[in-house]
């Protein structure tokens, strides 16, 4: 491949086959219109390798040349930046006439002219070699369209970016930047002013949102500029789908009606979110849509033979991303009733419209703890909003404005005689006047109060700011505390040295403070005495420290915050453990029980096998004793032996008719692993065994298959035979080998199963 790329560079052209793409049509919405289809180009893998290399090199510098207002596919920028900014702009009180315009580009990626694109790359100063590679990629592109499994003849492309090409999003952002720069610089297009911040436009790839004041003069100038730009770039607006909403009161309705875009008064859609004029309607408009979509999906999923684990994975892969997107983008406080409604839809589907056999919290546990990782939607909602609070923590007056997202600038400017970090660490009720009655901040604080109560974390902590803190009144007007901040004494934690509250003399030496500041030291010490128990010692809160360590800009920050919240929920299995101990007549050590829970998802690569083990350990099968308690007329005696009560332990292990079955299995395993494996209930029921990890995994799966076979005879008087188990084992080993091979883990398969395979091939077996 490298030689081919080198030759392509010399010839200034790729091989013909690398230019060919197959265009797949993906229906965006239920409509017969051709514009309702999304075109995705399926490219040769060599082409994608090359463009991915170029895209990765471009990512290093693209954030330096693209304005922060463009967040689409730029490293370190997120889609919720745009929506948070929209809500902060819309739900502010505007004194002058203002509108929001959502522009809909007509086939944006498909219309950009290549000549224009090359000129822009040269203007931005990209190197000759990089531009030559872009020219090579777009030298002779061909495409064919697949429709109803029929492929059209190939045709040549003359403009546009291929959706599905790794470098296309970055190139499109670069192509849009001249238009965005011109709009920002145009004096005739008036921006919306909030406090001391100006806001004119927000972009996510081809989704453009404009915040304009003085619309009578701004909109004509905007239209003229867009038309001029489109004349040489190919960019074109679909005015019929573009929407204008007034966001000030009163507003002159005569002028908006004369503009080419549609005028809406109640709501419009941006980046998949329904933006309503009234904040109180925002949550319901979006939540109801997702609930309806979920019900439609479940109606279809019910027709498929999906196991419990499959249903859980379906929620992880399909449902969770949709609701997590809402949690990240909507600023609303979500009442508990919304989550109850969501659970009322999720739970019946999980259990196939039958009674739930175990609490949902056991399914939400991580796999290492014996669960299946069912998403806990409320914890994800809290994690997404804690991530917003993490942005607040990192904001400060000393932080450069260009390093702050625009929404954060608005929220910081909304704080009067306080700061966002101070709102996070507030020891008492915060008056709305402190943050200028910004409803977005109001909702965020309500959510943070919920999280703080759930985690039982202190209201004033070592990361609380000293200056610009509404709870510490002396620092609001005294310039001395501003001097402290400039010297590095910014938070309460800075007052401690070696875990102890520093004396004034120690602070003098460390921060070069004059003696005249001693009274201020007494003031802050009194504040600590009032709000922090045992203030003389620097106390740490492990949970809060874990939250603070998660940086909001980092990849996967919401997932890591979710892990912290999930770890705070203690899910006890002591009751289940005691029930097994009572039936076995012996204690189960904590080490064996932890290993049993871990083995649930580590015995097999097959999710259905793991589900069997989960149900066994968590006692979800209906024993004869359990059925007798539900239906008194049912006999509690074992169906096989008719002598003893049919407890789970009896039905799986101690029934006399199972002695030969288990004895032959343990004898077979002893000969395979060349050591004595005496019949043991912990090994048979829970898969725990002394020995190396690979041997333990094999034994665990072998005993699991024995129990699975017994479940097939659960209501019969007969019992499975050793030969049935051996046949099942052969089939499962074959499937395990296939799955290990497809994931490039064949050596691991042989480490686990080689003794069994040797035993299988032995003539004496």
XYZ file of C-alpha atoms in Angstrom:
765
model
C 0.000 0.000 0.000
C 2.855 2.377 0.842
C 4.490 1.721 -2.539
C 1.148 2.357 -4.236
C 0.743 5.700 -2.409
C 4.289 6.745 -3.340
C 3.627 5.945 -6.983
C 0.309 7.827 -6.817
C 2.168 10.854 -5.502
C 4.621 10.709 -8.420
C 1.827 10.277 -10.974
C -0.461 12.808 -9.242
C -3.252 10.251 -9.489
C -4.576 7.268 -7.584
C -5.358 3.926 -9.274
C -8.726 4.088 -11.026
C -10.370 1.609 -8.630
C -9.657 3.874 -5.647
C -11.769 6.639 -7.162
C -14.861 4.482 -7.418
C -17.483 4.762 -4.673
C -20.840 3.141 -4.120
C -23.485 5.573 -2.907
C -25.968 4.086 -0.446
C -29.288 5.857 0.101
C -30.399 6.175 3.732
C -33.924 7.443 4.324
C -33.872 10.327 6.809
C -37.636 10.536 7.240
C -40.790 8.887 5.966
C -41.264 10.767 2.709
C -41.382 10.028 -0.992
C -39.283 13.082 -1.852
C -35.810 12.456 -3.220
C -34.388 15.073 -0.826
C -35.404 12.849 2.107
C -32.497 10.493 1.421
C -29.009 10.872 2.873
C -26.241 9.876 0.455
C -23.348 7.970 2.047
C -20.369 7.015 -0.106
C -18.910 3.547 0.515
C -15.256 3.984 -0.392
C -12.403 1.502 -0.994
C -10.494 0.842 2.223
C -7.188 2.080 0.727
C -8.839 5.415 -0.060
C -10.120 5.675 3.516
C -6.671 4.839 4.929
C -5.121 7.675 2.929
C -7.810 10.237 3.755
C -7.777 9.196 7.412
C -4.029 9.865 7.596
C -4.538 13.321 6.117
C -7.516 13.962 8.424
C -5.487 13.054 11.518
C -2.711 15.445 10.489
C -5.272 18.166 9.828
C -6.856 17.718 13.285
C -3.652 18.926 14.910
C -4.057 22.430 13.473
C -7.673 22.879 12.469
C -8.784 24.302 15.825
C -6.211 27.098 15.367
C -7.623 28.239 12.021
C -11.356 27.629 12.540
C -13.229 30.081 14.794
C -14.664 28.606 18.035
C -18.182 29.315 16.711
C -17.734 26.281 14.415
C -17.916 23.140 16.580
C -18.626 20.452 13.978
C -15.925 17.742 13.866
C -13.320 20.001 15.496
C -11.298 18.300 18.274
C -12.187 19.593 21.738
C -15.510 21.108 20.625
C -18.930 19.558 21.152
C -22.408 19.887 19.689
C -23.915 20.785 23.051
C -21.816 23.995 22.985
C -24.093 25.278 20.214
C -27.351 24.335 21.899
C -26.318 25.666 25.289
C -25.499 28.935 23.560
C -28.882 28.985 21.786
C -30.744 28.584 25.076
C -28.681 31.241 26.837
C -29.357 33.692 24.003
C -33.037 32.879 23.601
C -34.029 32.889 27.258
C -32.398 36.224 28.066
C -34.414 39.399 28.260
C -33.631 41.365 25.073
C -34.182 45.112 25.178
C -33.900 45.575 21.408
C -35.568 43.747 18.550
C -33.797 40.421 17.928
C -34.345 37.252 15.881
C -32.823 33.796 15.509
C -32.414 32.376 11.996
C -31.758 28.664 11.375
C -30.324 28.235 7.880
C -30.807 24.973 6.009
C -28.128 24.389 3.380
C -29.256 22.593 0.235
C -27.138 19.427 -0.127
C -24.274 21.320 1.488
C -21.566 18.652 1.162
C -22.465 17.926 -2.451
C -22.344 21.491 -3.796
C -18.935 22.940 -2.818
C -16.796 23.710 -5.870
C -13.329 22.084 -5.862
C -11.625 25.118 -7.404
C -12.936 27.223 -4.541
C -11.826 24.589 -2.033
C -8.231 24.592 -3.339
C -8.121 28.397 -3.200
C -9.254 28.372 0.428
C -6.589 25.808 1.378
C -3.924 27.975 -0.241
C -5.301 31.088 1.483
C -5.066 29.387 4.881
C -1.429 28.544 4.198
C -1.588 24.780 3.842
C 1.599 23.292 2.423
C 1.981 22.451 -1.227
C 2.360 18.736 -0.506
C -0.870 18.571 1.533
C -2.833 20.453 -1.143
C -1.406 18.152 -3.825
C -2.715 15.134 -1.925
C -6.176 16.743 -1.816
C -5.933 17.343 -5.590
C -4.975 13.687 -6.095
C -7.974 12.498 -4.048
C -10.361 14.667 -6.078
C -8.669 14.173 -9.454
C -11.135 11.706 -10.959
C -13.826 10.547 -8.483
C -16.491 8.168 -9.785
C -19.678 6.885 -8.175
C -22.557 4.504 -8.695
C -25.831 4.416 -6.775
C -27.384 1.330 -5.189
C -31.197 1.403 -5.305
C -33.296 -1.634 -4.390
C -30.169 -3.813 -4.670
C -29.618 -2.556 -8.210
C -26.368 -0.708 -8.986
C -26.326 2.072 -11.546
C -23.588 2.698 -14.079
C -20.635 4.693 -12.812
C -20.641 8.425 -13.390
C -18.061 11.102 -12.736
C -18.340 13.702 -9.963
C -17.313 17.313 -10.517
C -17.918 18.961 -7.127
C -18.783 18.296 -3.495
C -17.378 16.252 -0.632
C -18.148 12.587 -0.157
C -20.162 11.860 2.984
C -18.346 8.880 4.455
C -14.859 10.167 3.626
C -12.814 10.803 6.833
C -11.448 14.153 5.675
C -14.685 15.589 4.240
C -16.018 17.178 7.490
C -12.764 19.073 8.111
C -12.550 20.279 4.513
C -16.151 21.460 4.664
C -15.468 23.412 7.881
C -12.520 25.095 6.163
C -14.682 25.898 3.113
C -17.346 27.504 5.334
C -14.917 29.616 7.357
C -14.606 32.506 4.819
C -18.396 32.980 4.884
C -18.471 32.828 8.689
C -15.570 35.302 8.922
C -17.278 37.729 6.565
C -20.578 37.572 8.489
C -18.806 38.218 11.791
C -16.917 41.159 10.312
C -19.870 42.729 8.509
C -20.913 45.892 10.367
C -24.319 45.929 8.631
C -25.201 42.590 10.251
C -25.888 43.484 13.884
C -25.208 40.873 16.566
C -27.181 40.198 19.746
C -25.568 41.658 22.853
C -25.870 39.954 26.240
C -24.134 41.829 29.053
C -20.659 42.471 27.662
C -20.647 39.612 25.135
C -21.552 39.735 21.434
C -23.235 36.812 19.654
C -23.838 36.637 15.928
C -23.562 33.070 14.643
C -23.121 29.448 15.663
C -22.149 26.601 13.332
C -22.031 22.814 13.451
C -20.722 21.736 10.030
C -23.494 22.894 7.633
C -26.009 23.753 10.396
C -25.863 27.548 10.724
C -27.695 29.546 13.377
C -27.651 33.357 13.357
C -28.471 35.707 16.248
C -29.355 39.101 14.798
C -30.564 42.384 16.189
C -31.902 45.211 14.007
C -33.327 42.628 11.563
C -34.596 45.253 9.096
C -31.037 46.171 8.154
C -29.223 42.975 9.159
C -31.218 40.469 7.112
C -30.841 42.217 3.693
C -27.092 42.491 4.275
C -26.984 38.804 5.241
C -28.897 37.712 2.135
C -26.628 39.708 -0.128
C -23.513 38.229 1.477
C -24.779 34.616 1.242
C -25.762 35.054 -2.420
C -22.343 36.470 -3.253
C -20.593 33.613 -1.440
C -22.759 31.013 -3.176
C -21.992 32.420 -6.640
C -18.382 31.175 -6.530
C -18.428 28.442 -3.822
C -21.543 26.499 -4.825
C -23.099 26.980 -1.379
C -26.871 27.401 -1.541
C -29.572 27.922 1.096
C -32.908 26.137 0.997
C -35.019 29.084 2.121
C -38.211 27.036 2.304
C -36.717 24.939 5.104
C -34.871 27.800 6.811
C -36.674 29.306 9.795
C -36.783 32.692 11.543
C -38.011 33.149 15.120
C -38.342 36.497 16.941
C -36.813 36.262 20.440
C -37.617 39.755 21.710
C -40.872 41.312 22.812
C -42.420 43.269 21.221
C -41.434 42.517 17.626
C -42.507 44.010 14.316
C -44.090 41.055 12.494
C -44.452 42.834 9.166
C -40.776 42.695 8.274
C -40.050 38.976 9.051
C -42.929 37.970 6.786
C -41.164 39.629 3.857
C -37.986 37.534 4.286
C -37.432 34.396 2.158
C -37.339 32.008 5.129
C -40.343 30.759 7.098
C -41.327 32.701 10.209
C -42.145 30.586 13.264
C -43.383 31.839 16.613
C -43.373 28.791 18.887
C -40.516 26.466 17.968
C -37.913 25.425 15.411
C -35.537 22.488 15.102
C -31.778 22.802 15.377
C -29.264 19.938 15.578
C -32.001 17.422 16.260
C -33.448 19.400 19.178
C -36.817 21.132 19.141
C -36.068 24.652 20.394
C -39.187 26.207 21.914
C -39.795 29.865 22.599
C -40.831 28.991 26.152
C -38.232 27.197 28.311
C -40.984 25.355 30.211
C -42.085 23.653 26.979
C -38.573 22.677 25.905
C -38.314 19.444 27.893
C -41.764 18.123 27.045
C -41.389 18.833 23.325
C -38.191 16.793 23.098
C -38.897 14.119 25.715
C -42.280 13.182 24.244
C -40.690 12.804 20.818
C -38.022 10.419 22.161
C -40.606 8.423 24.132
C -42.752 8.033 21.018
C -39.708 6.914 19.034
C -38.810 4.416 21.790
C -42.314 2.920 21.793
C -42.173 2.517 18.014
C -38.835 0.717 18.288
C -40.051 -1.570 21.078
C -43.112 -2.563 19.067
C -40.729 -3.808 16.380
C -38.185 -5.365 18.764
C -40.938 -7.424 20.375
C -41.255 -9.381 17.145
C -37.598 -10.499 17.357
C -36.253 -13.415 19.453
C -34.045 -11.268 21.716
C -32.801 -12.531 25.093
C -32.666 -10.407 28.237
C -28.995 -9.635 27.564
C -29.842 -8.762 23.964
C -32.536 -6.349 25.136
C -30.092 -4.711 27.537
C -27.497 -4.330 24.773
C -30.196 -2.871 22.525
C -30.854 -0.161 25.102
C -27.128 0.505 25.405
C -26.537 0.867 21.679
C -29.779 2.447 20.462
C -31.777 4.044 23.279
C -29.048 5.408 25.558
C -27.345 7.594 22.867
C -30.674 9.288 22.096
C -31.497 10.173 25.679
C -27.889 10.999 26.547
C -27.938 13.530 23.714
C -30.987 15.141 25.341
C -29.320 15.140 28.759
C -26.226 16.860 27.357
C -28.080 19.423 25.264
C -31.181 20.398 27.247
C -30.663 22.707 30.241
C -33.893 21.634 31.941
C -34.341 20.145 35.374
C -36.043 16.789 34.741
C -38.571 15.670 37.374
C -38.578 12.112 38.719
C -41.927 11.478 37.000
C -40.213 11.582 33.592
C -37.793 8.816 34.597
C -40.628 6.752 36.073
C -42.416 6.987 32.740
C -39.263 5.867 30.974
C -38.866 2.915 33.379
C -42.505 1.932 32.855
C -41.684 1.438 29.168
C -38.252 -0.149 29.610
C -38.988 -2.705 32.362
C -41.871 -4.595 30.658
C -39.810 -4.949 27.497
C -36.780 -6.228 29.426
C -38.843 -8.994 31.034
C -40.984 -9.737 27.959
C -44.105 -8.283 29.625
C -43.739 -10.687 32.563
C -43.147 -9.861 36.205
C -39.594 -8.653 36.873
C -37.691 -11.355 38.762
C -35.007 -9.114 40.223
C -34.427 -5.468 40.979
C -33.201 -3.333 38.089
C -30.182 -2.249 40.128
C -28.699 -5.772 39.782
C -28.921 -5.489 35.991
C -27.301 -2.034 36.139
C -24.195 -3.394 37.878
C -21.029 -3.588 35.821
C -20.090 -6.941 34.325
C -17.131 -7.305 36.683
C -19.653 -7.140 39.544
C -21.955 -9.735 38.037
C -24.389 -7.407 36.231
C -24.996 -6.551 32.599
C -24.452 -2.794 32.581
C -28.067 -1.788 31.955
C -27.983 2.031 31.586
C -29.225 3.939 34.617
C -30.792 6.870 32.792
C -31.004 9.209 35.775
C -27.313 8.733 36.572
C -26.441 9.540 32.964
C -28.612 12.665 33.232
C -26.711 13.682 36.359
C -23.337 12.848 34.772
C -24.105 14.982 31.698
C -25.085 17.936 33.856
C -22.162 17.463 36.252
C -19.978 17.815 33.157
C -21.493 21.295 32.639
C -20.710 22.124 36.273
C -17.127 20.985 35.607
C -16.901 23.711 32.947
C -18.095 26.180 35.598
C -15.347 25.043 37.964
C -12.668 25.708 35.365
C -13.983 29.156 34.444
C -12.475 32.203 36.088
C -12.140 35.934 35.375
C -8.466 35.338 34.671
C -9.239 32.775 31.961
C -8.808 34.052 28.421
C -12.092 34.623 26.632
C -10.909 32.886 23.482
C -10.376 29.711 25.542
C -13.966 29.691 26.798
C -17.007 28.388 24.891
C -19.460 31.151 24.031
C -22.199 29.697 26.245
C -19.812 29.794 29.193
C -19.072 33.469 28.531
C -22.805 34.255 28.731
C -23.291 32.331 31.955
C -20.200 33.855 33.518
C -21.389 37.341 32.532
C -24.784 36.575 34.114
C -23.217 36.235 37.569
C -23.492 39.479 39.511
C -21.135 39.883 42.477
C -20.216 36.219 42.310
C -18.774 33.631 39.929
C -19.762 30.271 38.498
C -17.302 28.303 40.708
C -18.812 30.033 43.748
C -22.312 28.938 42.738
C -21.103 25.327 42.679
C -19.799 25.613 46.245
C -22.591 27.617 47.827
C -23.195 26.988 51.565
C -26.684 28.430 51.538
C -29.588 29.427 49.316
C -28.422 31.593 46.424
C -30.572 34.569 45.531
C -31.534 34.646 41.871
C -30.221 38.176 41.653
C -26.761 36.657 42.104
C -26.899 35.176 38.631
C -29.237 37.754 37.114
C -32.180 35.328 37.005
C -30.646 33.399 34.101
C -33.051 30.418 33.819
C -30.369 28.173 32.326
C -28.180 28.660 35.409
C -31.217 28.220 37.629
C -31.959 24.777 36.214
C -28.301 23.736 36.368
C -28.136 24.631 40.071
C -31.289 22.596 40.808
C -29.709 19.573 39.121
C -26.403 20.072 40.946
C -28.271 20.285 44.263
C -29.810 16.868 43.496
C -26.397 15.388 42.733
C -24.867 16.916 45.855
C -27.625 15.466 48.020
C -27.297 12.033 46.368
C -23.530 11.918 46.929
C -23.719 13.568 50.372
C -20.847 15.910 49.529
C -20.022 19.132 51.423
C -21.441 22.463 50.283
C -18.136 24.274 50.864
C -15.035 22.416 49.759
C -11.350 23.059 49.289
C -11.915 24.092 45.663
C -14.294 26.919 46.688
C -13.031 30.294 45.438
C -12.122 33.060 47.892
C -12.576 35.999 45.558
C -15.881 36.660 43.772
C -17.737 34.393 46.185
C -21.210 35.645 47.177
C -21.047 33.527 50.367
C -17.874 35.298 51.528
C -19.001 38.936 51.535
C -15.682 40.599 52.510
C -14.073 39.454 49.241
C -16.737 41.103 47.061
C -15.576 44.671 47.661
C -12.129 44.365 49.215
C -9.396 44.656 46.555
C -6.941 42.877 48.861
C -8.549 39.538 48.040
C -8.105 40.295 44.342
C -4.422 40.769 45.094
C -4.434 37.364 46.795
C -5.813 35.830 43.615
C -3.043 37.413 41.547
C -0.478 35.929 43.945
C -1.943 32.414 43.488
C -4.126 32.284 46.610
C -7.348 31.548 44.747
C -9.198 28.741 46.563
C -9.725 27.563 50.123
C -7.378 24.651 49.436
C -4.506 27.116 48.959
C -4.865 28.087 52.647
C -3.621 24.657 53.742
C 0.003 23.573 53.938
C 0.865 19.921 54.569
C -2.765 19.167 55.362
C -3.052 21.821 58.073
C -4.594 25.293 57.967
C -1.593 27.565 57.513
C -0.832 30.344 59.934
C -0.680 33.885 58.625
C 3.124 33.808 58.906
C 3.270 30.685 56.714
C 1.057 32.319 54.084
C 3.186 35.454 54.240
C 6.268 33.440 53.398
C 4.601 31.407 50.641
C 2.611 34.147 48.886
C 4.650 37.237 49.784
C 1.797 38.914 51.693
C 2.279 42.138 53.704
C 1.445 42.259 57.421
C -1.493 44.586 56.715
C -3.397 41.614 55.280
C -3.649 39.892 58.677
C -7.241 41.060 59.266
C -8.299 39.506 55.942
C -6.737 36.247 57.095
C -8.921 36.374 60.214
C -11.981 36.980 58.048
C -11.390 33.961 55.810
C -10.531 31.785 58.824
C -13.853 32.719 60.417
C -15.607 31.767 57.172
C -13.956 28.348 57.315
C -14.901 27.915 60.981
C -18.546 28.635 60.112
C -18.928 26.325 57.134
C -16.348 23.509 57.415
C -16.335 21.105 60.391
C -12.810 20.506 61.706
C -11.616 23.312 59.484
C -8.095 23.140 60.897
C -7.382 19.935 58.997
C -7.647 19.664 55.234
C -10.383 17.071 54.768
C -10.792 15.273 51.477
C -13.964 13.829 49.993
C -12.992 10.878 47.745
C -16.207 11.046 45.693
C -15.955 14.779 45.067
C -12.235 14.459 44.355
C -13.056 11.831 41.712
C -15.578 14.189 40.110
C -13.092 17.061 40.105
C -10.416 14.938 38.419
C -12.621 14.417 35.354
C -11.864 17.194 32.885
C -14.965 18.310 30.938
C -13.062 18.711 27.647
C -11.652 15.175 27.735
C -13.046 12.353 25.655
C -15.471 10.135 27.555
C -15.844 12.592 30.440
C -19.575 11.855 30.855
C -18.903 8.101 31.027
C -16.251 8.586 33.708
C -18.580 10.806 35.724
C -21.256 8.123 35.363
C -18.782 5.579 36.781
C -18.259 7.772 39.859
C -22.005 8.104 40.411
C -22.619 4.409 39.770
C -19.932 3.445 42.309
C -21.870 5.372 44.955
C -24.836 2.980 44.626
C -24.301 -0.035 46.859
C -26.051 -3.099 45.457
C -25.948 -5.792 48.124
C -26.222 -9.488 47.275
C -25.960 -10.582 50.913
C -29.566 -11.809 50.979
C -28.919 -14.013 47.934
C -25.670 -15.288 49.455
C -27.381 -16.153 52.762
C -30.131 -18.055 50.909
C -27.494 -20.240 49.235
C -25.668 -20.725 52.538
C -28.861 -21.828 54.247
C -29.592 -24.431 51.574
C -25.979 -25.647 51.368
C -25.612 -25.797 55.160
C -22.204 -24.085 55.026
C -20.725 -20.626 54.703
C -19.542 -19.166 51.418
C -16.408 -17.063 51.814
C -16.454 -13.499 50.549
C -13.641 -14.369 48.128
C -15.611 -17.249 46.614
C -18.730 -15.100 46.332
C -16.878 -12.269 44.577
C -15.351 -14.807 42.175
C -18.799 -16.301 41.539
C -20.176 -12.879 40.584
C -17.161 -12.180 38.386
C -17.558 -15.537 36.609
C -21.049 -14.590 35.413
C -19.652 -12.625 32.473
C -16.219 -14.253 32.220
C -17.076 -17.910 31.738
C -18.058 -17.649 28.088
C -18.030 -15.274 25.140
C -21.683 -16.238 24.602
C -24.097 -13.742 26.205
C -26.832 -16.381 26.583
C -24.481 -18.572 28.634
C -23.733 -15.604 30.873
C -27.453 -15.017 31.315
C -27.932 -18.613 32.499
C -25.215 -18.174 35.116
C -26.685 -14.825 36.187
C -30.092 -16.410 36.750
C -28.595 -19.323 38.684
C -26.507 -17.215 41.067
C -29.271 -14.649 41.609
C -31.808 -17.462 42.198
C -34.223 -16.405 39.469
C -35.444 -19.895 38.518
C -38.699 -21.136 39.989
C -37.948 -24.013 42.339
C -40.667 -26.329 43.638
C -40.416 -24.677 47.051
C -40.874 -21.226 45.515
C -43.837 -22.402 43.436
C -45.397 -23.896 46.593
C -45.211 -20.483 48.274
C -46.922 -18.858 45.298
C -49.417 -21.674 44.681
C -50.033 -23.597 47.938
C -51.685 -26.477 46.046
C -48.375 -27.206 44.289
C -46.230 -29.828 46.003
C -42.856 -28.562 47.311
C -41.251 -31.993 46.709
C -38.691 -32.596 43.984
C -40.286 -33.852 40.765
C -37.501 -36.390 40.280
C -36.898 -38.107 43.610
C -40.276 -37.346 45.261
C -38.474 -37.379 48.636
C -36.896 -34.026 49.491
C -38.044 -30.453 49.076
C -37.187 -29.048 45.674
C -34.954 -26.146 46.656
C -32.604 -24.700 44.061
C -29.640 -26.427 45.685
C -31.469 -29.736 45.601
C -32.598 -29.365 41.992
C -29.123 -28.336 40.786
C -26.916 -30.409 43.064
C -28.059 -32.689 45.908
C -30.889 -34.639 44.218
C -29.884 -38.361 44.345
C -30.695 -38.766 40.654
C -27.984 -36.185 39.816
C -25.132 -37.909 41.689
C -23.961 -40.030 38.743
C -24.343 -37.106 36.321
C -22.137 -34.778 38.386
C -19.672 -37.549 39.332
C -18.969 -38.370 35.678
C -18.511 -34.672 34.788
C -16.039 -34.042 37.620
C -14.176 -37.275 36.800
C -13.881 -36.179 33.163
C -12.539 -32.754 34.166
C -10.083 -34.331 36.650
C -8.620 -36.539 33.914
C -8.518 -33.654 31.415
C -6.631 -31.301 33.741
C -4.582 -34.116 35.296
C -5.533 -33.283 38.872
C -8.217 -34.252 41.320
C -11.350 -32.131 41.023
C -13.643 -33.577 43.669
C -17.373 -32.908 43.251
C -17.919 -29.600 45.016
C -21.109 -27.504 45.235
C -19.262 -24.179 44.847
C -17.676 -25.375 41.613
C -20.894 -26.905 40.324
C -23.184 -24.003 41.219
C -20.902 -20.959 40.961
C -17.988 -22.074 38.791
C -15.360 -21.254 41.433
C -12.281 -23.475 41.354
C -8.748 -23.361 42.711
C -6.147 -23.182 39.974
C -4.898 -20.936 37.217
C -7.217 -18.472 35.562
C -7.433 -20.312 32.222
C -8.256 -23.646 33.836
C -10.851 -21.982 36.044
C -12.525 -20.423 33.013
C -12.835 -23.796 31.287
C -14.206 -25.539 34.393
C -16.633 -22.671 34.999
C -18.094 -22.991 31.501
C -18.233 -26.793 31.720
C -20.284 -26.658 34.931
C -22.449 -23.897 33.459
C -23.302 -26.172 30.512
C -24.241 -28.897 32.988
C -26.719 -26.541 34.683
C -28.066 -25.310 31.356
C -28.798 -28.905 30.371
C -30.576 -29.473 33.667
C -32.831 -26.491 32.996
C -34.024 -28.230 29.836
C -35.236 -31.088 32.102
C -36.495 -28.708 34.804
C -40.119 -29.897 34.782
C -39.412 -33.544 33.916
C -38.867 -36.580 36.109
C -35.807 -37.639 34.120
C -32.329 -36.107 34.324
C -29.788 -35.281 31.611
C -27.018 -37.763 30.877
C -23.251 -37.385 30.767
C -23.287 -38.142 27.022
C -25.689 -35.207 26.440
C -23.346 -32.918 28.362
C -20.341 -34.150 26.373
C -22.135 -33.491 23.085
C -23.109 -29.983 24.237
C -19.523 -29.329 25.314
C -18.230 -30.251 21.850
C -20.666 -27.880 20.160
C -19.874 -25.031 22.534
C -16.101 -25.466 22.222
C -16.506 -25.248 18.448
C -18.484 -21.997 18.777
C -15.997 -20.598 21.315
C -13.165 -21.281 18.875
C -14.973 -19.421 16.082
C -15.649 -16.395 18.286
C -12.092 -16.279 19.630
C -10.751 -16.552 16.067
C -12.939 -13.750 14.695
C -11.668 -11.445 17.448
C -8.010 -12.432 16.776
C -7.656 -14.187 20.142
C -6.946 -17.754 19.038
C -3.922 -18.155 21.395
C -6.206 -17.372 24.346
C -8.660 -20.067 23.196
C -5.959 -22.732 23.203
C -4.672 -21.689 26.624
C -8.182 -22.239 28.010
C -9.292 -25.331 26.109
C -6.122 -27.247 25.145
C -6.447 -29.810 28.019
C -10.037 -30.578 26.973
C -9.008 -30.819 23.302
C -6.155 -33.188 24.201
C -8.549 -35.295 26.239
C -10.976 -35.317 23.295
C -8.341 -36.598 20.870
C -6.942 -39.173 23.308
C -7.815 -42.812 22.365
C -8.456 -43.640 26.032
C -11.000 -40.834 26.428
